[in-house]
Amino acid sequence: TTTGAASYSDDSSLESEPDVDGLSMVLDDFSFVSDGMESAGQNEKFKIIHEGQFTKIYCADDPKNEFGGCNRSVAIKALSDEFPDDEQVFRLRNEFTISKHLSQCNAVRKVLAQKKMYGIRTIIFEWAEGISLGEWISLHFIKRVTSSSLTASSSDCTMNCGSDLNLILQLAMNISDALADIHDSGVIHSNLTADNIIVDDSDDNMEVKIIGLSSAYLTTNDEEKNYSEKRKDILCLGLIFFEMFTGRCPFQRKQGEEATLGGHGGNKRIFLLSYNQLVYTLTSSVPLIFAELVLNLMEVDGSTCSSGSARDVSKELQSI
């Protein structure tokens, strides 16, 4: 059992199959354990939006907000395996419990229900508009390189435009504040990656929601341990900022393996790019003061992060 993980009740705590008429009619047309991925993709009211190793995420219309949301859509997270092992069940339950604990925290999606649908364990969240930060970074740098080519600029991915840098700085501050809100609510994320952040860039506010709470846990009365665990989240913040500022992953790519922030494990620094590669990549993309901040957050080459909390990181970005 994960140390400090939230407690949860047994299967009897799961609600029975949904009795919401409008959504049930949609769900009746599709079985979670069928191999009808194509039919789900063709259903405009019920779409698969992400398929991971152990879970699938669906977007379902809820036009009357009968599940308690306010966006007329819900996200349904379901275990992929019809017969999941104990670890998969624990992680899904833990995500529900942590999400309930964070019900007053605007940094995360509101959790609406935990249900068994057709025998499959699910969590239902309020729908959050936007795309993953990983997708946003990819699209942002593609647009930048395309624009650079069209203008015959000698710069590749360098942020030579003030508005471009300001946009990413605003996003970095919002992510830092969101993580700070989670920490202030007594939760350690423990798996913060670009794929676990949703970005809504429909306006200049660049609102974010942090997701992926299956391995999150509550803080304890041990302040020294809490501080150490929060610093691990902040280190991950540095890794994410590196990718945001440069468009590149800070990890070495193994042969035949995609290098993504979402793929790092417990030994986060073993497979980092070399110190010289990290410094060159950052200083080729952003002014030195930003490069130093990111390298300190990543604790590269023995450097020590001067920010004591995620809120301090946001303040430091603001001061710069």
PDB file of C-alpha atoms in Angstrom:
ATOM      1  CA  THR A   1       0.000   0.000   0.000  1.00  0.00           C
ATOM      2  CA  THR A   2       1.300   3.451  -0.834  1.00  0.00           C
ATOM      3  CA  THR A   3       2.495   5.329   2.225  1.00  0.00           C
ATOM      4  CA  GLY A   4       0.150   8.154   3.081  1.00  0.00           C
ATOM      5  CA  ALA A   5      -2.378   7.160   0.435  1.00  0.00           C
ATOM      6  CA  ALA A   6      -5.965   8.027   1.104  1.00  0.00           C
ATOM      7  CA  SER A   7      -8.134   5.360   2.613  1.00  0.00           C
ATOM      8  CA  TYR A   8     -11.090   3.935   0.744  1.00  0.00           C
ATOM      9  CA  SER A   9     -13.999   1.648   1.348  1.00  0.00           C
ATOM     10  CA  ASP A  10     -14.707  -1.712  -0.250  1.00  0.00           C
ATOM     11  CA  ASP A  11     -16.817  -2.509  -3.310  1.00  0.00           C
ATOM     12  CA  SER A  12     -20.022  -1.789  -1.429  1.00  0.00           C
ATOM     13  CA  SER A  13     -19.126   1.921  -1.589  1.00  0.00           C
ATOM     14  CA  LEU A  14     -19.502   1.908  -5.367  1.00  0.00           C
ATOM     15  CA  GLU A  15     -22.807   3.201  -6.579  1.00  0.00           C
ATOM     16  CA  SER A  16     -24.930   0.916  -8.700  1.00  0.00           C
ATOM     17  CA  GLU A  17     -25.291   1.381 -12.421  1.00  0.00           C
ATOM     18  CA  PRO A  18     -26.436   4.917 -13.311  1.00  0.00           C
ATOM     19  CA  ASP A  19     -30.129   5.648 -13.295  1.00  0.00           C
ATOM     20  CA  VAL A  20     -29.759   8.948 -15.132  1.00  0.00           C
ATOM     21  CA  ASP A  21     -32.110   8.540 -18.068  1.00  0.00           C
ATOM     22  CA  GLY A  22     -30.413  10.811 -20.605  1.00  0.00           C
ATOM     23  CA  LEU A  23     -26.906   9.504 -20.135  1.00  0.00           C
ATOM     24  CA  SER A  24     -28.010   5.917 -19.630  1.00  0.00           C
ATOM     25  CA  MET A  25     -29.533   5.920 -23.095  1.00  0.00           C
ATOM     26  CA  VAL A  26     -26.133   6.824 -24.487  1.00  0.00           C
ATOM     27  CA  LEU A  27     -24.326   4.266 -22.356  1.00  0.00           C
ATOM     28  CA  ASP A  28     -26.790   1.550 -23.311  1.00  0.00           C
ATOM     29  CA  ASP A  29     -25.550   1.846 -26.888  1.00  0.00           C
ATOM     30  CA  PHE A  30     -22.005   0.969 -25.918  1.00  0.00           C
ATOM     31  CA  SER A  31     -20.343  -1.634 -23.735  1.00  0.00           C
ATOM     32  CA  PHE A  32     -17.076  -0.666 -22.030  1.00  0.00           C
ATOM     33  CA  VAL A  33     -15.707  -4.193 -22.462  1.00  0.00           C
ATOM     34  CA  SER A  34     -16.733  -4.617 -26.055  1.00  0.00           C
ATOM     35  CA  ASP A  35     -14.159  -4.387 -28.780  1.00  0.00           C
ATOM     36  CA  GLY A  36     -16.348  -1.735 -30.350  1.00  0.00           C
ATOM     37  CA  MET A  37     -13.775   1.038 -30.260  1.00  0.00           C
ATOM     38  CA  GLU A  38     -14.807   2.106 -33.747  1.00  0.00           C
ATOM     39  CA  SER A  39     -18.489   2.321 -32.865  1.00  0.00           C
ATOM     40  CA  ALA A  40     -17.640   4.451 -29.833  1.00  0.00           C
ATOM     41  CA  GLY A  41     -15.553   6.749 -31.956  1.00  0.00           C
ATOM     42  CA  GLN A  42     -18.460   7.203 -34.344  1.00  0.00           C
ATOM     43  CA  ASN A  43     -20.911   8.067 -31.565  1.00  0.00           C
ATOM     44  CA  GLU A  44     -20.973  11.838 -31.298  1.00  0.00           C
ATOM     45  CA  LYS A  45     -22.430  11.662 -27.788  1.00  0.00           C
ATOM     46  CA  PHE A  46     -19.871   9.226 -26.447  1.00  0.00           C
ATOM     47  CA  LYS A  47     -16.236   9.322 -27.536  1.00  0.00           C
ATOM     48  CA  ILE A  48     -13.021   7.648 -26.499  1.00  0.00           C
ATOM     49  CA  ILE A  49     -10.544  10.473 -25.992  1.00  0.00           C
ATOM     50  CA  HIS A  50      -7.616   8.592 -24.466  1.00  0.00           C
ATOM     51  CA  GLU A  51      -6.577   4.965 -24.146  1.00  0.00           C
ATOM     52  CA  GLY A  52      -3.785   4.150 -21.718  1.00  0.00           C
ATOM     53  CA  GLN A  53      -2.266   0.893 -20.589  1.00  0.00           C
ATOM     54  CA  PHE A  54      -4.752   0.335 -17.777  1.00  0.00           C
ATOM     55  CA  THR A  55      -7.511   2.901 -18.260  1.00  0.00           C
ATOM     56  CA  LYS A  56      -9.638   4.514 -20.938  1.00  0.00           C
ATOM     57  CA  ILE A  57     -11.086   8.023 -20.842  1.00  0.00           C
ATOM     58  CA  TYR A  58     -14.423   8.788 -22.449  1.00  0.00           C
ATOM     59  CA  CYS A  59     -16.264  12.032 -23.067  1.00  0.00           C
ATOM     60  CA  ALA A  60     -20.041  11.673 -22.737  1.00  0.00           C
ATOM     61  CA  ASP A  61     -22.758  14.234 -23.273  1.00  0.00           C
ATOM     62  CA  ASP A  62     -24.757  15.153 -20.171  1.00  0.00           C
ATOM     63  CA  PRO A  63     -26.922  17.961 -21.618  1.00  0.00           C
ATOM     64  CA  LYS A  64     -28.993  18.414 -18.456  1.00  0.00           C
ATOM     65  CA  ASN A  65     -25.983  18.178 -16.118  1.00  0.00           C
ATOM     66  CA  GLU A  66     -27.712  15.330 -14.339  1.00  0.00           C
ATOM     67  CA  PHE A  67     -24.455  14.056 -12.875  1.00  0.00           C
ATOM     68  CA  GLY A  68     -23.961  17.368 -11.070  1.00  0.00           C
ATOM     69  CA  GLY A  69     -21.515  19.048 -13.439  1.00  0.00           C
ATOM     70  CA  CYS A  70     -21.977  22.367 -15.198  1.00  0.00           C
ATOM     71  CA  ASN A  71     -20.396  21.843 -18.642  1.00  0.00           C
ATOM     72  CA  ARG A  72     -23.055  19.569 -20.200  1.00  0.00           C
ATOM     73  CA  SER A  73     -20.367  16.912 -20.652  1.00  0.00           C
ATOM     74  CA  VAL A  74     -18.545  14.532 -18.339  1.00  0.00           C
ATOM     75  CA  ALA A  75     -15.287  12.628 -18.480  1.00  0.00           C
ATOM     76  CA  ILE A  76     -15.573   8.946 -17.599  1.00  0.00           C
ATOM     77  CA  LYS A  77     -12.420   7.137 -16.534  1.00  0.00           C
ATOM     78  CA  ALA A  78     -12.779   3.366 -16.732  1.00  0.00           C
ATOM     79  CA  LEU A  79     -10.439   0.458 -16.117  1.00  0.00           C
ATOM     80  CA  SER A  80      -9.555  -1.189 -19.417  1.00  0.00           C
ATOM     81  CA  ASP A  81      -9.374  -4.711 -18.057  1.00  0.00           C
ATOM     82  CA  GLU A  82     -12.600  -6.547 -17.330  1.00  0.00           C
ATOM     83  CA  PHE A  83     -10.727  -8.366 -14.547  1.00  0.00           C
ATOM     84  CA  PRO A  84      -8.267  -5.780 -13.151  1.00  0.00           C
ATOM     85  CA  ASP A  85      -5.665  -6.685 -10.565  1.00  0.00           C
ATOM     86  CA  ASP A  86      -5.655  -5.245  -7.051  1.00  0.00           C
ATOM     87  CA  GLU A  87      -3.171  -2.508  -7.903  1.00  0.00           C
ATOM     88  CA  GLN A  88      -5.311  -1.162 -10.759  1.00  0.00           C
ATOM     89  CA  VAL A  89      -8.403  -1.173  -8.541  1.00  0.00           C
ATOM     90  CA  PHE A  90      -6.506   0.555  -5.735  1.00  0.00           C
ATOM     91  CA  ARG A  91      -5.234   3.322  -8.014  1.00  0.00           C
ATOM     92  CA  LEU A  92      -8.712   4.067  -9.379  1.00  0.00           C
ATOM     93  CA  ARG A  93     -10.235   4.122  -5.892  1.00  0.00           C
ATOM     94  CA  ASN A  94      -7.389   6.283  -4.638  1.00  0.00           C
ATOM     95  CA  GLU A  95      -7.927   8.780  -7.444  1.00  0.00           C
ATOM     96  CA  PHE A  96     -11.586   9.071  -6.481  1.00  0.00           C
ATOM     97  CA  THR A  97     -10.786   9.542  -2.785  1.00  0.00           C
ATOM     98  CA  ILE A  98      -8.083  12.138  -3.428  1.00  0.00           C
ATOM     99  CA  SER A  99     -10.346  13.957  -5.899  1.00  0.00           C
ATOM    100  CA  LYS A 100     -13.116  14.083  -3.298  1.00  0.00           C
ATOM    101  CA  HIS A 101     -10.613  15.469  -0.797  1.00  0.00           C
ATOM    102  CA  LEU A 102      -9.771  18.196  -3.341  1.00  0.00           C
ATOM    103  CA  SER A 103     -13.417  19.035  -4.040  1.00  0.00           C
ATOM    104  CA  GLN A 104     -12.861  22.688  -3.022  1.00  0.00           C
ATOM    105  CA  CYS A 105      -9.623  23.005  -5.004  1.00  0.00           C
ATOM    106  CA  ASN A 106      -9.999  24.743  -8.366  1.00  0.00           C
ATOM    107  CA  ALA A 107      -6.739  23.250  -9.627  1.00  0.00           C
ATOM    108  CA  VAL A 108      -8.396  19.891 -10.352  1.00  0.00           C
ATOM    109  CA  ARG A 109     -11.512  18.649 -12.079  1.00  0.00           C
ATOM    110  CA  LYS A 110     -14.566  18.191  -9.891  1.00  0.00           C
ATOM    111  CA  VAL A 111     -15.258  14.492  -9.295  1.00  0.00           C
ATOM    112  CA  LEU A 112     -18.958  13.699  -9.641  1.00  0.00           C
ATOM    113  CA  ALA A 113     -19.382   9.997  -8.930  1.00  0.00           C
ATOM    114  CA  GLN A 114     -17.785   6.597  -8.599  1.00  0.00           C
ATOM    115  CA  LYS A 115     -19.862   3.939 -10.316  1.00  0.00           C
ATOM    116  CA  LYS A 116     -19.890   0.456 -11.711  1.00  0.00           C
ATOM    117  CA  MET A 117     -21.161   0.504 -15.265  1.00  0.00           C
ATOM    118  CA  TYR A 118     -21.793  -2.889 -16.795  1.00  0.00           C
ATOM    119  CA  GLY A 119     -19.492  -4.355 -14.160  1.00  0.00           C
ATOM    120  CA  ILE A 120     -16.653  -1.971 -15.035  1.00  0.00           C
ATOM    121  CA  ARG A 121     -15.313   0.369 -12.359  1.00  0.00           C
ATOM    122  CA  THR A 122     -15.451   4.022 -13.367  1.00  0.00           C
ATOM    123  CA  ILE A 123     -14.974   7.530 -12.043  1.00  0.00           C
ATOM    124  CA  ILE A 124     -17.023  10.375 -13.493  1.00  0.00           C
ATOM    125  CA  PHE A 125     -15.485  13.847 -13.602  1.00  0.00           C
ATOM    126  CA  GLU A 126     -16.756  17.194 -14.704  1.00  0.00           C
ATOM    127  CA  TRP A 127     -15.485  17.835 -18.219  1.00  0.00           C
ATOM    128  CA  ALA A 128     -12.489  20.175 -18.437  1.00  0.00           C
ATOM    129  CA  GLU A 129     -12.054  22.050 -21.697  1.00  0.00           C
ATOM    130  CA  GLY A 130      -8.642  22.045 -23.347  1.00  0.00           C
ATOM    131  CA  ILE A 131      -5.848  19.676 -24.344  1.00  0.00           C
ATOM    132  CA  SER A 132      -2.967  18.107 -22.477  1.00  0.00           C
ATOM    133  CA  LEU A 133       0.083  20.277 -21.906  1.00  0.00           C
ATOM    134  CA  GLY A 134       2.124  17.733 -23.886  1.00  0.00           C
ATOM    135  CA  GLU A 135      -0.148  18.271 -26.888  1.00  0.00           C
ATOM    136  CA  TRP A 136      -0.100  22.028 -26.386  1.00  0.00           C
ATOM    137  CA  ILE A 137       3.717  22.094 -26.383  1.00  0.00           C
ATOM    138  CA  SER A 138       3.883  20.041 -29.571  1.00  0.00           C
ATOM    139  CA  LEU A 139       1.375  22.261 -31.364  1.00  0.00           C
ATOM    140  CA  HIS A 140       2.984  25.450 -30.082  1.00  0.00           C
ATOM    141  CA  PHE A 141       6.447  24.555 -31.319  1.00  0.00           C
ATOM    142  CA  ILE A 142       5.155  23.268 -34.652  1.00  0.00           C
ATOM    143  CA  LYS A 143       3.452  26.635 -35.196  1.00  0.00           C
ATOM    144  CA  ARG A 144       6.596  28.487 -34.150  1.00  0.00           C
ATOM    145  CA  VAL A 145       8.890  26.552 -36.481  1.00  0.00           C
ATOM    146  CA  THR A 146       6.397  26.947 -39.338  1.00  0.00           C
ATOM    147  CA  SER A 147       6.146  30.679 -38.722  1.00  0.00           C
ATOM    148  CA  SER A 148       9.927  30.918 -38.489  1.00  0.00           C
ATOM    149  CA  SER A 149      10.293  29.170 -41.850  1.00  0.00           C
ATOM    150  CA  LEU A 150       7.748  31.410 -43.508  1.00  0.00           C
ATOM    151  CA  THR A 151       9.511  34.534 -42.297  1.00  0.00           C
ATOM    152  CA  ALA A 152      12.928  33.145 -43.256  1.00  0.00           C
ATOM    153  CA  SER A 153      14.121  33.676 -39.707  1.00  0.00           C
ATOM    154  CA  SER A 154      17.446  32.183 -38.699  1.00  0.00           C
ATOM    155  CA  SER A 155      15.938  31.162 -35.366  1.00  0.00           C
ATOM    156  CA  ASP A 156      14.621  27.624 -35.020  1.00  0.00           C
ATOM    157  CA  CYS A 157      12.791  27.302 -31.717  1.00  0.00           C
ATOM    158  CA  THR A 158      14.287  30.308 -29.985  1.00  0.00           C
ATOM    159  CA  MET A 159      11.819  32.534 -28.181  1.00  0.00           C
ATOM    160  CA  ASN A 160      12.804  35.787 -29.800  1.00  0.00           C
ATOM    161  CA  CYS A 161       9.305  37.168 -29.532  1.00  0.00           C
ATOM    162  CA  GLY A 162       8.338  38.822 -26.248  1.00  0.00           C
ATOM    163  CA  SER A 163       4.675  37.911 -26.579  1.00  0.00           C
ATOM    164  CA  ASP A 164       5.624  34.264 -27.110  1.00  0.00           C
ATOM    165  CA  LEU A 165       7.716  34.174 -23.948  1.00  0.00           C
ATOM    166  CA  ASN A 166       5.043  36.007 -21.966  1.00  0.00           C
ATOM    167  CA  LEU A 167       2.465  33.440 -23.019  1.00  0.00           C
ATOM    168  CA  ILE A 168       4.566  30.542 -21.741  1.00  0.00           C
ATOM    169  CA  LEU A 169       5.484  32.460 -18.577  1.00  0.00           C
ATOM    170  CA  GLN A 170       1.793  32.991 -17.827  1.00  0.00           C
ATOM    171  CA  LEU A 171       1.176  29.293 -18.342  1.00  0.00           C
ATOM    172  CA  ALA A 172       4.146  28.371 -16.131  1.00  0.00           C
ATOM    173  CA  MET A 173       2.842  30.612 -13.346  1.00  0.00           C
ATOM    174  CA  ASN A 174      -0.633  29.104 -13.619  1.00  0.00           C
ATOM    175  CA  ILE A 175       0.771  25.576 -13.388  1.00  0.00           C
ATOM    176  CA  SER A 176       2.888  26.557 -10.366  1.00  0.00           C
ATOM    177  CA  ASP A 177      -0.124  28.099  -8.635  1.00  0.00           C
ATOM    178  CA  ALA A 178      -2.259  25.037  -9.405  1.00  0.00           C
ATOM    179  CA  LEU A 179       0.347  22.728  -7.868  1.00  0.00           C
ATOM    180  CA  ALA A 180       0.604  25.087  -4.880  1.00  0.00           C
ATOM    181  CA  ASP A 181      -3.172  24.876  -4.397  1.00  0.00           C
ATOM    182  CA  ILE A 182      -2.950  21.086  -4.359  1.00  0.00           C
ATOM    183  CA  HIS A 183      -0.097  21.165  -1.836  1.00  0.00           C
ATOM    184  CA  ASP A 184      -1.970  23.687   0.316  1.00  0.00           C
ATOM    185  CA  SER A 185      -4.903  21.252   0.343  1.00  0.00           C
ATOM    186  CA  GLY A 186      -2.688  18.578   1.871  1.00  0.00           C
ATOM    187  CA  VAL A 187      -1.976  16.445  -1.202  1.00  0.00           C
ATOM    188  CA  ILE A 188       1.258  15.329  -2.891  1.00  0.00           C
ATOM    189  CA  HIS A 189       0.742  14.619  -6.598  1.00  0.00           C
ATOM    190  CA  SER A 190       3.799  12.348  -7.110  1.00  0.00           C
ATOM    191  CA  ASN A 191       3.268  11.938 -10.875  1.00  0.00           C
ATOM    192  CA  LEU A 192       3.270  15.444 -12.302  1.00  0.00           C
ATOM    193  CA  THR A 193       3.927  15.338 -16.054  1.00  0.00           C
ATOM    194  CA  ALA A 194       2.987  17.324 -19.131  1.00  0.00           C
ATOM    195  CA  ASP A 195       0.365  14.688 -19.908  1.00  0.00           C
ATOM    196  CA  ASN A 196      -1.273  15.209 -16.513  1.00  0.00           C
ATOM    197  CA  ILE A 197      -2.018  18.884 -17.052  1.00  0.00           C
ATOM    198  CA  ILE A 198      -4.943  20.175 -19.126  1.00  0.00           C
ATOM    199  CA  VAL A 199      -4.504  23.583 -20.766  1.00  0.00           C
ATOM    200  CA  ASP A 200      -7.406  25.745 -21.941  1.00  0.00           C
ATOM    201  CA  ASP A 201      -5.887  28.337 -24.256  1.00  0.00           C
ATOM    202  CA  SER A 202      -9.192  29.644 -25.564  1.00  0.00           C
ATOM    203  CA  ASP A 203      -8.254  33.035 -24.089  1.00  0.00           C
ATOM    204  CA  ASP A 204      -5.222  34.764 -22.605  1.00  0.00           C
ATOM    205  CA  ASN A 205      -5.925  33.436 -19.107  1.00  0.00           C
ATOM    206  CA  MET A 206      -4.400  30.048 -20.006  1.00  0.00           C
ATOM    207  CA  GLU A 207      -6.376  28.166 -17.372  1.00  0.00           C
ATOM    208  CA  VAL A 208      -5.051  24.770 -16.258  1.00  0.00           C
ATOM    209  CA  LYS A 209      -6.353  21.686 -14.476  1.00  0.00           C
ATOM    210  CA  ILE A 210      -4.060  19.069 -12.985  1.00  0.00           C
ATOM    211  CA  ILE A 211      -5.197  15.473 -13.463  1.00  0.00           C
ATOM    212  CA  GLY A 212      -3.712  11.991 -13.002  1.00  0.00           C
ATOM    213  CA  LEU A 213      -4.195  11.677  -9.254  1.00  0.00           C
ATOM    214  CA  SER A 214      -4.153   7.876  -9.082  1.00  0.00           C
ATOM    215  CA  SER A 215      -0.816   7.815  -7.256  1.00  0.00           C
ATOM    216  CA  ALA A 216      -1.368  10.989  -5.226  1.00  0.00           C
ATOM    217  CA  TYR A 217      -1.518  10.842  -1.442  1.00  0.00           C
ATOM    218  CA  LEU A 218      -2.300  12.944   1.588  1.00  0.00           C
ATOM    219  CA  THR A 219       0.386  14.675   3.580  1.00  0.00           C
ATOM    220  CA  THR A 220       1.143  13.495   7.108  1.00  0.00           C
ATOM    221  CA  ASN A 221       2.052  15.189  10.376  1.00  0.00           C
ATOM    222  CA  ASP A 222       5.734  14.803   9.508  1.00  0.00           C
ATOM    223  CA  GLU A 223       6.553  18.288   8.189  1.00  0.00           C
ATOM    224  CA  GLU A 224      10.094  17.348   7.172  1.00  0.00           C
ATOM    225  CA  LYS A 225       8.830  14.458   5.077  1.00  0.00           C
ATOM    226  CA  ASN A 226       6.052  16.596   3.592  1.00  0.00           C
ATOM    227  CA  TYR A 227       8.610  19.206   2.537  1.00  0.00           C
ATOM    228  CA  SER A 228      10.785  16.539   0.919  1.00  0.00           C
ATOM    229  CA  GLU A 229       7.852  15.036  -0.980  1.00  0.00           C
ATOM    230  CA  LYS A 230       6.677  18.436  -2.183  1.00  0.00           C
ATOM    231  CA  ARG A 231      10.192  19.126  -3.465  1.00  0.00           C
ATOM    232  CA  LYS A 232       9.877  16.039  -5.685  1.00  0.00           C
ATOM    233  CA  ASP A 233       6.756  17.580  -7.238  1.00  0.00           C
ATOM    234  CA  ILE A 234       8.685  20.830  -7.736  1.00  0.00           C
ATOM    235  CA  LEU A 235      11.524  18.932  -9.417  1.00  0.00           C
ATOM    236  CA  CYS A 236       8.951  17.558 -11.851  1.00  0.00           C
ATOM    237  CA  LEU A 237       7.788  21.142 -12.368  1.00  0.00           C
ATOM    238  CA  GLY A 238      11.307  21.974 -13.535  1.00  0.00           C
ATOM    239  CA  LEU A 239      11.270  19.081 -15.999  1.00  0.00           C
ATOM    240  CA  ILE A 240       7.963  20.307 -17.382  1.00  0.00           C
ATOM    241  CA  PHE A 241       9.225  23.892 -17.676  1.00  0.00           C
ATOM    242  CA  PHE A 242      12.244  22.641 -19.614  1.00  0.00           C
ATOM    243  CA  GLU A 243       9.943  21.123 -22.208  1.00  0.00           C
ATOM    244  CA  MET A 244       7.683  24.194 -22.254  1.00  0.00           C
ATOM    245  CA  PHE A 245      10.584  26.580 -22.871  1.00  0.00           C
ATOM    246  CA  THR A 246      12.491  24.427 -25.369  1.00  0.00           C
ATOM    247  CA  GLY A 247      10.011  22.066 -27.002  1.00  0.00           C
ATOM    248  CA  ARG A 248      12.356  19.188 -26.134  1.00  0.00           C
ATOM    249  CA  CYS A 249      12.211  16.419 -23.568  1.00  0.00           C
ATOM    250  CA  PRO A 250      15.013  16.660 -20.959  1.00  0.00           C
ATOM    251  CA  PHE A 251      15.537  12.900 -20.934  1.00  0.00           C
ATOM    252  CA  GLN A 252      17.821  10.806 -23.080  1.00  0.00           C
ATOM    253  CA  ARG A 253      15.942   8.704 -25.571  1.00  0.00           C
ATOM    254  CA  LYS A 254      16.552   4.984 -25.425  1.00  0.00           C
ATOM    255  CA  GLN A 255      16.671   3.130 -28.719  1.00  0.00           C
ATOM    256  CA  GLY A 256      13.181   2.228 -29.878  1.00  0.00           C
ATOM    257  CA  GLU A 257      11.540   4.272 -27.115  1.00  0.00           C
ATOM    258  CA  GLU A 258       9.775   7.606 -27.289  1.00  0.00           C
ATOM    259  CA  ALA A 259      11.209  10.148 -24.872  1.00  0.00           C
ATOM    260  CA  THR A 260       8.336  11.869 -23.090  1.00  0.00           C
ATOM    261  CA  LEU A 261       7.929  13.462 -19.717  1.00  0.00           C
ATOM    262  CA  GLY A 262       5.132  11.038 -19.001  1.00  0.00           C
ATOM    263  CA  GLY A 263       7.571   8.153 -19.306  1.00  0.00           C
ATOM    264  CA  HIS A 264       9.920   8.984 -16.449  1.00  0.00           C
ATOM    265  CA  GLY A 265       9.990   6.716 -13.451  1.00  0.00           C
ATOM    266  CA  GLY A 266      11.375   6.954  -9.948  1.00  0.00           C
ATOM    267  CA  ASN A 267      14.978   7.598 -11.069  1.00  0.00           C
ATOM    268  CA  LYS A 268      14.249  10.904 -12.714  1.00  0.00           C
ATOM    269  CA  ARG A 269      17.827  12.117 -13.048  1.00  0.00           C
ATOM    270  CA  ILE A 270      19.539   8.951 -14.275  1.00  0.00           C
ATOM    271  CA  PHE A 271      18.449   9.412 -17.867  1.00  0.00           C
ATOM    272  CA  LEU A 272      18.587  13.196 -18.076  1.00  0.00           C
ATOM    273  CA  LEU A 273      20.471  14.756 -20.945  1.00  0.00           C
ATOM    274  CA  SER A 274      24.014  15.737 -20.039  1.00  0.00           C
ATOM    275  CA  TYR A 275      24.517  18.984 -18.146  1.00  0.00           C
ATOM    276  CA  ASN A 276      26.046  20.647 -21.223  1.00  0.00           C
ATOM    277  CA  GLN A 277      23.134  19.516 -23.405  1.00  0.00           C
ATOM    278  CA  LEU A 278      20.596  20.859 -20.920  1.00  0.00           C
ATOM    279  CA  VAL A 279      22.368  24.212 -20.597  1.00  0.00           C
ATOM    280  CA  TYR A 280      22.859  24.597 -24.363  1.00  0.00           C
ATOM    281  CA  THR A 281      19.241  23.699 -25.146  1.00  0.00           C
ATOM    282  CA  LEU A 282      17.855  26.143 -22.577  1.00  0.00           C
ATOM    283  CA  THR A 283      20.170  29.068 -23.329  1.00  0.00           C
ATOM    284  CA  SER A 284      19.474  28.630 -27.051  1.00  0.00           C
ATOM    285  CA  SER A 285      15.784  29.076 -26.348  1.00  0.00           C
ATOM    286  CA  VAL A 286      15.346  31.548 -23.486  1.00  0.00           C
ATOM    287  CA  PRO A 287      17.285  34.299 -21.693  1.00  0.00           C
ATOM    288  CA  LEU A 288      19.869  33.110 -19.166  1.00  0.00           C
ATOM    289  CA  ILE A 289      17.781  34.090 -16.141  1.00  0.00           C
ATOM    290  CA  PHE A 290      15.033  31.649 -17.164  1.00  0.00           C
ATOM    291  CA  ALA A 291      17.535  28.933 -17.968  1.00  0.00           C
ATOM    292  CA  GLU A 292      19.059  29.265 -14.481  1.00  0.00           C
ATOM    293  CA  LEU A 293      15.629  29.046 -12.847  1.00  0.00           C
ATOM    294  CA  VAL A 294      14.714  25.853 -14.717  1.00  0.00           C
ATOM    295  CA  LEU A 295      18.087  24.202 -14.055  1.00  0.00           C
ATOM    296  CA  ASN A 296      17.778  25.013 -10.343  1.00  0.00           C
ATOM    297  CA  LEU A 297      14.276  23.548 -10.209  1.00  0.00           C
ATOM    298  CA  MET A 298      15.610  20.403 -11.872  1.00  0.00           C
ATOM    299  CA  GLU A 299      18.490  20.341  -9.350  1.00  0.00           C
ATOM    300  CA  VAL A 300      20.909  19.669 -12.186  1.00  0.00           C
ATOM    301  CA  ASP A 301      24.572  19.011 -11.424  1.00  0.00           C
ATOM    302  CA  GLY A 302      24.218  19.535  -7.694  1.00  0.00           C
ATOM    303  CA  SER A 303      22.363  22.839  -7.931  1.00  0.00           C
ATOM    304  CA  THR A 304      19.871  23.542  -5.180  1.00  0.00           C
ATOM    305  CA  CYS A 305      16.390  24.865  -5.765  1.00  0.00           C
ATOM    306  CA  SER A 306      15.972  28.178  -3.942  1.00  0.00           C
ATOM    307  CA  SER A 307      12.177  28.007  -4.096  1.00  0.00           C
ATOM    308  CA  GLY A 308      10.744  26.457  -0.955  1.00  0.00           C
ATOM    309  CA  SER A 309       7.306  25.845  -2.449  1.00  0.00           C
ATOM    310  CA  ALA A 310       5.392  25.823  -5.712  1.00  0.00           C
ATOM    311  CA  ARG A 311       3.948  29.190  -4.717  1.00  0.00           C
ATOM    312  CA  ASP A 312       7.477  30.548  -4.425  1.00  0.00           C
ATOM    313  CA  VAL A 313       8.178  29.310  -7.957  1.00  0.00           C
ATOM    314  CA  SER A 314       5.204  31.282  -9.252  1.00  0.00           C
ATOM    315  CA  LYS A 315       6.364  34.392  -7.394  1.00  0.00           C
ATOM    316  CA  GLU A 316       9.872  34.035  -8.800  1.00  0.00           C
ATOM    317  CA  LEU A 317       8.506  33.763 -12.329  1.00  0.00           C
ATOM    318  CA  GLN A 318       6.376  36.840 -11.689  1.00  0.00           C
ATOM    319  CA  SER A 319       9.355  38.818 -10.395  1.00  0.00           C
ATOM    320  CA  ILE A 320      11.423  37.912 -13.464  1.00  0.00           C
TER     321      ILE A 320
END
